[in-house]
PDB file of C-alpha atoms in Angstrom:
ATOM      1  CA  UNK A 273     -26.858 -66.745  29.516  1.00 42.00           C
ATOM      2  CA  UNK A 274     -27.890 -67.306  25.806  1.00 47.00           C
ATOM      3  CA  UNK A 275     -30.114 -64.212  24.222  1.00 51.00           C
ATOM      4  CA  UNK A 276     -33.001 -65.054  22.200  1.00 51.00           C
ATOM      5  CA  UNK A 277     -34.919 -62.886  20.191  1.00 56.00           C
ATOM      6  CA  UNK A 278     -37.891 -64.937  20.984  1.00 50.00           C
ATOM      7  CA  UNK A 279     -37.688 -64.733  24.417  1.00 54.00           C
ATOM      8  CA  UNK A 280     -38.048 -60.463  24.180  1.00 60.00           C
ATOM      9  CA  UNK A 281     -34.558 -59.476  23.951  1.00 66.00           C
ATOM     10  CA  UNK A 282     -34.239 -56.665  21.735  1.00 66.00           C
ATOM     11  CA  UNK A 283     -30.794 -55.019  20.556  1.00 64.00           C
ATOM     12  CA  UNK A 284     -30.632 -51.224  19.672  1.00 64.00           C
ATOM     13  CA  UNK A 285     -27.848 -49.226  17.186  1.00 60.00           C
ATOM     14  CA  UNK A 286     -27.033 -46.103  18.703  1.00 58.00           C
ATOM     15  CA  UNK A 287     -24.949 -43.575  16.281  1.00 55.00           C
ATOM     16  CA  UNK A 288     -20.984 -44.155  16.800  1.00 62.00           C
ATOM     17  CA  UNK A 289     -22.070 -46.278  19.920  1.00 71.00           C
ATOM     18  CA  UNK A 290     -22.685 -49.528  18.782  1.00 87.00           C
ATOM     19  CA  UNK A 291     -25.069 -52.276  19.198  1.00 88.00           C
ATOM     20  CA  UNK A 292     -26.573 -52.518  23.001  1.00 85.00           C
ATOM     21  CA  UNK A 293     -28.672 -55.421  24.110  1.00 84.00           C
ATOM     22  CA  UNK A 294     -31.433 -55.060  26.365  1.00 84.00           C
ATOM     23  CA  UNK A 295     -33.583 -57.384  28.012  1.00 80.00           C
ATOM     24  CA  UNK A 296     -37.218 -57.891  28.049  1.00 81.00           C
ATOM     25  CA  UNK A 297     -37.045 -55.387  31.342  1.00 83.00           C
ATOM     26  CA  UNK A 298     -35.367 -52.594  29.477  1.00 83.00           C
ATOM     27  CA  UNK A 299     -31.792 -53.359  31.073  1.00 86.00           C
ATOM     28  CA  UNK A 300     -28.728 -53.132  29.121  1.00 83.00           C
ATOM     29  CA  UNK A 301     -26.953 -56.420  28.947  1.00 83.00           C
ATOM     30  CA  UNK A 302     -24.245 -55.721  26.647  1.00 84.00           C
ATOM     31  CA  UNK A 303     -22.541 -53.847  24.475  1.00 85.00           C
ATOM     32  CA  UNK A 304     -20.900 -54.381  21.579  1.00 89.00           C
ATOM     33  CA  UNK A 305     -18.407 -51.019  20.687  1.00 90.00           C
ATOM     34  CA  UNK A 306     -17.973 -50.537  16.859  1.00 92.00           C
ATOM     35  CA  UNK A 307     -21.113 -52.846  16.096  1.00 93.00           C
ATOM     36  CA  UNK A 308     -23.831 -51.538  13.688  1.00 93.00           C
ATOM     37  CA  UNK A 309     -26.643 -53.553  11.553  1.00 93.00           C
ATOM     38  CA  UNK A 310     -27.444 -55.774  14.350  1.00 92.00           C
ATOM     39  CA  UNK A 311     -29.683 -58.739  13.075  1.00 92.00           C
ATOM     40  CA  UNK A 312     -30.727 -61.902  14.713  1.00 91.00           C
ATOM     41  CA  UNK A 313     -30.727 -65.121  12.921  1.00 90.00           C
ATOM     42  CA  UNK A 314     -33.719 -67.746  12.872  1.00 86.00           C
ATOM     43  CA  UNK A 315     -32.622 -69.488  15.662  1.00 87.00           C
ATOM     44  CA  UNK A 316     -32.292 -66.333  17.884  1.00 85.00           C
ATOM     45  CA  UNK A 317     -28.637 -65.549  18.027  1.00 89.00           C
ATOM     46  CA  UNK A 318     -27.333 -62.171  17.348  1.00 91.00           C
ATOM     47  CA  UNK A 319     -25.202 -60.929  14.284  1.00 94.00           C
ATOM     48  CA  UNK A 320     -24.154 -57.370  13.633  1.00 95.00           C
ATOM     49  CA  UNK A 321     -21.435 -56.038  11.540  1.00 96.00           C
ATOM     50  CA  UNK A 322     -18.221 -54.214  12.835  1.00 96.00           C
ATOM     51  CA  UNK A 323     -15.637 -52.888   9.771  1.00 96.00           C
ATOM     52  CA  UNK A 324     -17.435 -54.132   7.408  1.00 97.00           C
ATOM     53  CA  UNK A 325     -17.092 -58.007   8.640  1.00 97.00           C
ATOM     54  CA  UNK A 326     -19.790 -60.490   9.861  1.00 97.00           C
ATOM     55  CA  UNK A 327     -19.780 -61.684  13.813  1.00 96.00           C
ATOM     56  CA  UNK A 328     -22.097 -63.344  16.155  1.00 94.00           C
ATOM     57  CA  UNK A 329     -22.266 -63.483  19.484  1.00 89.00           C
ATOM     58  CA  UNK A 330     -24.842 -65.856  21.552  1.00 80.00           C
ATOM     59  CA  UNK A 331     -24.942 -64.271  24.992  1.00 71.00           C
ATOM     60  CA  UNK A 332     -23.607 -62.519  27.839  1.00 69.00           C
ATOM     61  CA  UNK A 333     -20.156 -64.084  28.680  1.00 70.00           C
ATOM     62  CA  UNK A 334     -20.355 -65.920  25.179  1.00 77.00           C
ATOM     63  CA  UNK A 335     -17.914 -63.917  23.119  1.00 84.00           C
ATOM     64  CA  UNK A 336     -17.695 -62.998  19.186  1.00 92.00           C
ATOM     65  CA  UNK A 337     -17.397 -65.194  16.533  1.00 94.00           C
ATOM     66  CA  UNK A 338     -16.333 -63.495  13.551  1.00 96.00           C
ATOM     67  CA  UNK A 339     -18.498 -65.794  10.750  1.00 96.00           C
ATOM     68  CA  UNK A 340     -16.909 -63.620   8.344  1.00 97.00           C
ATOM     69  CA  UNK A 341     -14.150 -60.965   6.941  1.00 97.00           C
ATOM     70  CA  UNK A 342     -13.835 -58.391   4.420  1.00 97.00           C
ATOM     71  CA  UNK A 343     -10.729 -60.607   2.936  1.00 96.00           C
ATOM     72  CA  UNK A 344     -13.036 -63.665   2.912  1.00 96.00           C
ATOM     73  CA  UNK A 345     -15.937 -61.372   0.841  1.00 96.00           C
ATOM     74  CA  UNK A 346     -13.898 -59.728  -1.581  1.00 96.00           C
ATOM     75  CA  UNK A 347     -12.519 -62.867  -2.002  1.00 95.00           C
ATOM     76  CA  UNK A 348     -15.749 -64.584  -2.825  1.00 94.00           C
ATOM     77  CA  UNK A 349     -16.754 -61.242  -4.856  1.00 93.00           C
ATOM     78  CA  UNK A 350     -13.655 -61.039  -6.450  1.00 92.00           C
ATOM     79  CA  UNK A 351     -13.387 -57.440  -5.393  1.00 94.00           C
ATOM     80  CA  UNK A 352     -12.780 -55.295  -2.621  1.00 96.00           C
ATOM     81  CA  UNK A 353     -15.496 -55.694  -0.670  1.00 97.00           C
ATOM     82  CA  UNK A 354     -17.736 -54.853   3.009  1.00 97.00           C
ATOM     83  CA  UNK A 355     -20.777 -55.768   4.489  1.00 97.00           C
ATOM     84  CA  UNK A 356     -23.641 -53.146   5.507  1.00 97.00           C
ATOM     85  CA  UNK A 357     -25.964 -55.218   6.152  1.00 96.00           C
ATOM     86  CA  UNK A 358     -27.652 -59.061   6.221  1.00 97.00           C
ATOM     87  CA  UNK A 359     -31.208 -60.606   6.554  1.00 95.00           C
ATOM     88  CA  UNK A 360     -31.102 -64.702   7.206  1.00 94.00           C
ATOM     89  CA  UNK A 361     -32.601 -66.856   5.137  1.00 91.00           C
ATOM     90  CA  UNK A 362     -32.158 -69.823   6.941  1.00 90.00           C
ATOM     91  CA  UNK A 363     -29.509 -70.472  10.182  1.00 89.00           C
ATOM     92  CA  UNK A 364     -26.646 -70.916   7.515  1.00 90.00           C
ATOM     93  CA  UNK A 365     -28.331 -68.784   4.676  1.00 92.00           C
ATOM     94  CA  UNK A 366     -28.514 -65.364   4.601  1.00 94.00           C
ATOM     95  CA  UNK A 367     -29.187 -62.033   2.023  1.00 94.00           C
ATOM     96  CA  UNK A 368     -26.398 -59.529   2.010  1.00 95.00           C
ATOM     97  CA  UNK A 369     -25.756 -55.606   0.918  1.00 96.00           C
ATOM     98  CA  UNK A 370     -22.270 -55.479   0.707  1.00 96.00           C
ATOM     99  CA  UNK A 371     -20.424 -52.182  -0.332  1.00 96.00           C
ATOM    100  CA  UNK A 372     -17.716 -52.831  -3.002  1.00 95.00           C
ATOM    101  CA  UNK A 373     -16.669 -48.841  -3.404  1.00 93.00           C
ATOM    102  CA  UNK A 374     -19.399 -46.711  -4.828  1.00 94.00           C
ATOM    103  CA  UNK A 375     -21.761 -49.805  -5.886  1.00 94.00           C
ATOM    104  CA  UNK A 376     -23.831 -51.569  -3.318  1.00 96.00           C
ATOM    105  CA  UNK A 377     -24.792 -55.331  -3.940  1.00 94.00           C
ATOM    106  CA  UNK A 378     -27.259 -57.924  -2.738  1.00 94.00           C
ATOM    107  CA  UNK A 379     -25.863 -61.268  -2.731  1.00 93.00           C
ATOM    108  CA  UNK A 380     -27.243 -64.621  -1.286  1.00 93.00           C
ATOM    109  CA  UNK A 381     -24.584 -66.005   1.506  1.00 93.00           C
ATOM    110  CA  UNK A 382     -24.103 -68.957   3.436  1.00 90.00           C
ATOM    111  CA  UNK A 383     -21.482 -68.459   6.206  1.00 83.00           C
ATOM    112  CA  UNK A 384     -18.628 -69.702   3.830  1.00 83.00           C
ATOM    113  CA  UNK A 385     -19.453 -69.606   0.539  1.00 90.00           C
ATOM    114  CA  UNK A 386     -21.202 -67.236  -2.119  1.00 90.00           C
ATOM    115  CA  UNK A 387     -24.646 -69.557  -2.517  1.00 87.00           C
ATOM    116  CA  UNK A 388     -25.556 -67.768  -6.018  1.00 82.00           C
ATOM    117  CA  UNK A 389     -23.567 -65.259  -8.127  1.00 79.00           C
ATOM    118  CA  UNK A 390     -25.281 -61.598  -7.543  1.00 82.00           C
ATOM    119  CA  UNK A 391     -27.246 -59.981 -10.323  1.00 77.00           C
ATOM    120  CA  UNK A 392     -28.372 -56.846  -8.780  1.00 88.00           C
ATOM    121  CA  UNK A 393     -25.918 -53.937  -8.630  1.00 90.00           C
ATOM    122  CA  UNK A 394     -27.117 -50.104  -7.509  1.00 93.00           C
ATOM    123  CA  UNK A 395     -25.573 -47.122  -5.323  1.00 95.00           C
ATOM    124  CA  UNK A 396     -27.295 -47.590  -2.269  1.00 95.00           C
ATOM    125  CA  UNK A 397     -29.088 -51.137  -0.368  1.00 95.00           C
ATOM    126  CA  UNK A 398     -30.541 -51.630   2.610  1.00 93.00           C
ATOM    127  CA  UNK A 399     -33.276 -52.448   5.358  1.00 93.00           C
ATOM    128  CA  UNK A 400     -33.599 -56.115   3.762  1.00 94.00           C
ATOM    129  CA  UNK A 401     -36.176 -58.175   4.664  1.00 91.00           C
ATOM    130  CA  UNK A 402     -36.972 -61.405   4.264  1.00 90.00           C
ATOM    131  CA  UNK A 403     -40.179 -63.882   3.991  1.00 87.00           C
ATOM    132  CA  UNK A 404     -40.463 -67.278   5.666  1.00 81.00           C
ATOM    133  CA  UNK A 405     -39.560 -68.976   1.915  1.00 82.00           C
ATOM    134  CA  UNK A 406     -36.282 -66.816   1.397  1.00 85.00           C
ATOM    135  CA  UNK A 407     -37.500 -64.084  -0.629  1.00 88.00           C
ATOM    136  CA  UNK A 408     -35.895 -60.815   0.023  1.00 91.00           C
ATOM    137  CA  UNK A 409     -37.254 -57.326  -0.457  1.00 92.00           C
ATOM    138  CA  UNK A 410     -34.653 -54.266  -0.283  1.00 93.00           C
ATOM    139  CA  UNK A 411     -34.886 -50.680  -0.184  1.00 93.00           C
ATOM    140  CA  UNK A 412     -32.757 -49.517  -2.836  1.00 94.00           C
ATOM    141  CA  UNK A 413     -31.761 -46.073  -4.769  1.00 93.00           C
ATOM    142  CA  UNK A 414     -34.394 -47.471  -7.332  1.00 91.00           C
ATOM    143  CA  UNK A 415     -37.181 -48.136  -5.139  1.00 92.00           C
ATOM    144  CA  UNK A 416     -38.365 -51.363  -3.791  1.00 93.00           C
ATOM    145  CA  UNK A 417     -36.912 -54.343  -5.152  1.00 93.00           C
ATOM    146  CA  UNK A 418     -37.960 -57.940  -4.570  1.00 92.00           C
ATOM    147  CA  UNK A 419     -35.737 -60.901  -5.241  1.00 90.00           C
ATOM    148  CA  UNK A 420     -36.887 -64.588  -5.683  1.00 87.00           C
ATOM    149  CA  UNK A 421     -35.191 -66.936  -3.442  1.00 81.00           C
ATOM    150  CA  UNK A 422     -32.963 -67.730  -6.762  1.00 80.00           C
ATOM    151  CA  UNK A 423     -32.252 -64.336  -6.592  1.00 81.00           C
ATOM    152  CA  UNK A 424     -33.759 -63.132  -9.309  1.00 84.00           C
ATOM    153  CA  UNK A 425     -35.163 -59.940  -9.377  1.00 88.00           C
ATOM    154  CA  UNK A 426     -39.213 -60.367  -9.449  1.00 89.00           C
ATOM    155  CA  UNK A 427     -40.912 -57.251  -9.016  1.00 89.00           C
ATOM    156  CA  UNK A 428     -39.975 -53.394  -8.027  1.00 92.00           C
ATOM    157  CA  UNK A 429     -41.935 -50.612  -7.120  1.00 91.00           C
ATOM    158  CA  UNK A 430     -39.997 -47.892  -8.751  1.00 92.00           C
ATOM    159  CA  UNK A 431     -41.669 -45.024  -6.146  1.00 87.00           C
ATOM    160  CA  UNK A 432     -41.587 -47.854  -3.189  1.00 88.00           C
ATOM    161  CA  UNK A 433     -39.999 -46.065   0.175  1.00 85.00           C
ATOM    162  CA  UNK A 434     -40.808 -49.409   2.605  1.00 85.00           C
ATOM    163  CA  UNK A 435     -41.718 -52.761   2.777  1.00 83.00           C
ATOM    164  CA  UNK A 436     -42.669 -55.208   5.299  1.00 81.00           C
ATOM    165  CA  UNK A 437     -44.014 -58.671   5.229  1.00 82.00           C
ATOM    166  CA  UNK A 438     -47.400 -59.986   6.163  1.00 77.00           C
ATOM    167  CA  UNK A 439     -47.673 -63.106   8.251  1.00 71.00           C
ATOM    168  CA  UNK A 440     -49.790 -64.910   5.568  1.00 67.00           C
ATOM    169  CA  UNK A 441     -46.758 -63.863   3.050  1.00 64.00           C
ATOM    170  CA  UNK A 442     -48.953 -61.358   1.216  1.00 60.00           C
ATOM    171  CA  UNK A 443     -46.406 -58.276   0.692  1.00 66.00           C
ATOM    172  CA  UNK A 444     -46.899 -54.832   1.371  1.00 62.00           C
ATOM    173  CA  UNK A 445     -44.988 -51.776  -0.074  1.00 57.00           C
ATOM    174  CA  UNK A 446     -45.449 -47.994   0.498  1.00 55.00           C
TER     175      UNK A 446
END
């Protein structure tokens, strides 16, 4: 059976563990050893990240597609280079922090090419979110940074700890 994140599937990181996938009933229904970052896509599938490469996987029974590796990233980077985490634009589109040794960096991905050059380059990104037009706010070693969907940086709260987005697109940061 396909998961959906819009039928009340939820998946859950647990430290070391990996990614497990419950239903809307609380029961396990897989897991996924070595996974972390676990993120569903606009359509409802589920990605997650396992060494620092990109897979998917649609359902019980349905396997992994890796949509990514670290070879393919560093080569579009042009340096060594891992995912930590993604946030999807669109179901081919998606906001990255990928770890290239000490720097972090947020760069705009489709699932086989590097859709804009990154601009944004600190120690530490993560818990990306994005709005329903593609614009991406991060949690970052500099507070909370917000990224057109050119990915240019628009706005930062240099004391911002969280963000989330409002359903009418108005933003929120704390």
């Amino acid at each position: 059976s396909r998961w959906s994140a819009g039928r009340g599937n939820r998946a859950r990181q647990a430290a070391a563990a990996g990614v497990t996938v419950f239903d809307t009933r609380g029961v396990a229904q897989n897991t996924l050893d070595g996974a972390c970052a676990p993120t569903w896509t606009r359509d409802g599938r589920l990605t997650f990240i396992r060494e620092g490469q990109l897979f998917l996987t649609e359902g019980v029974g349905q396997g992994e597609q890796r949509l990514m590796s670290r070879g393919q990233l560093s080569e579009l980077l042009g340096r060594p280079s891992a995912f930590e985490e993604v946030a999807w634009v669109r179901d081919d589109q998606f906001w990255a922090a990928v770890r290239s040794g000490e720097c972090a960096t947020l760069a705009l991905l489709t699932t086989g090419q590097l859709a804009m050059s990154p601009s944004f380059t600190t120690r530490m990104i993560g818990r990306l979110r994005v709005s329903s037009t593609g614009i991406v706010a991060a949690e970052t070693d500099r507070g909370v940074v917000f990224f057109d969907n050119g990915g240019r940086r628009a706005l930062t709260f240099p004391n911002g700890r969280a963000v989330t987005w409002a359903l009418d697109e108005v933003i929120a940061a704390v």
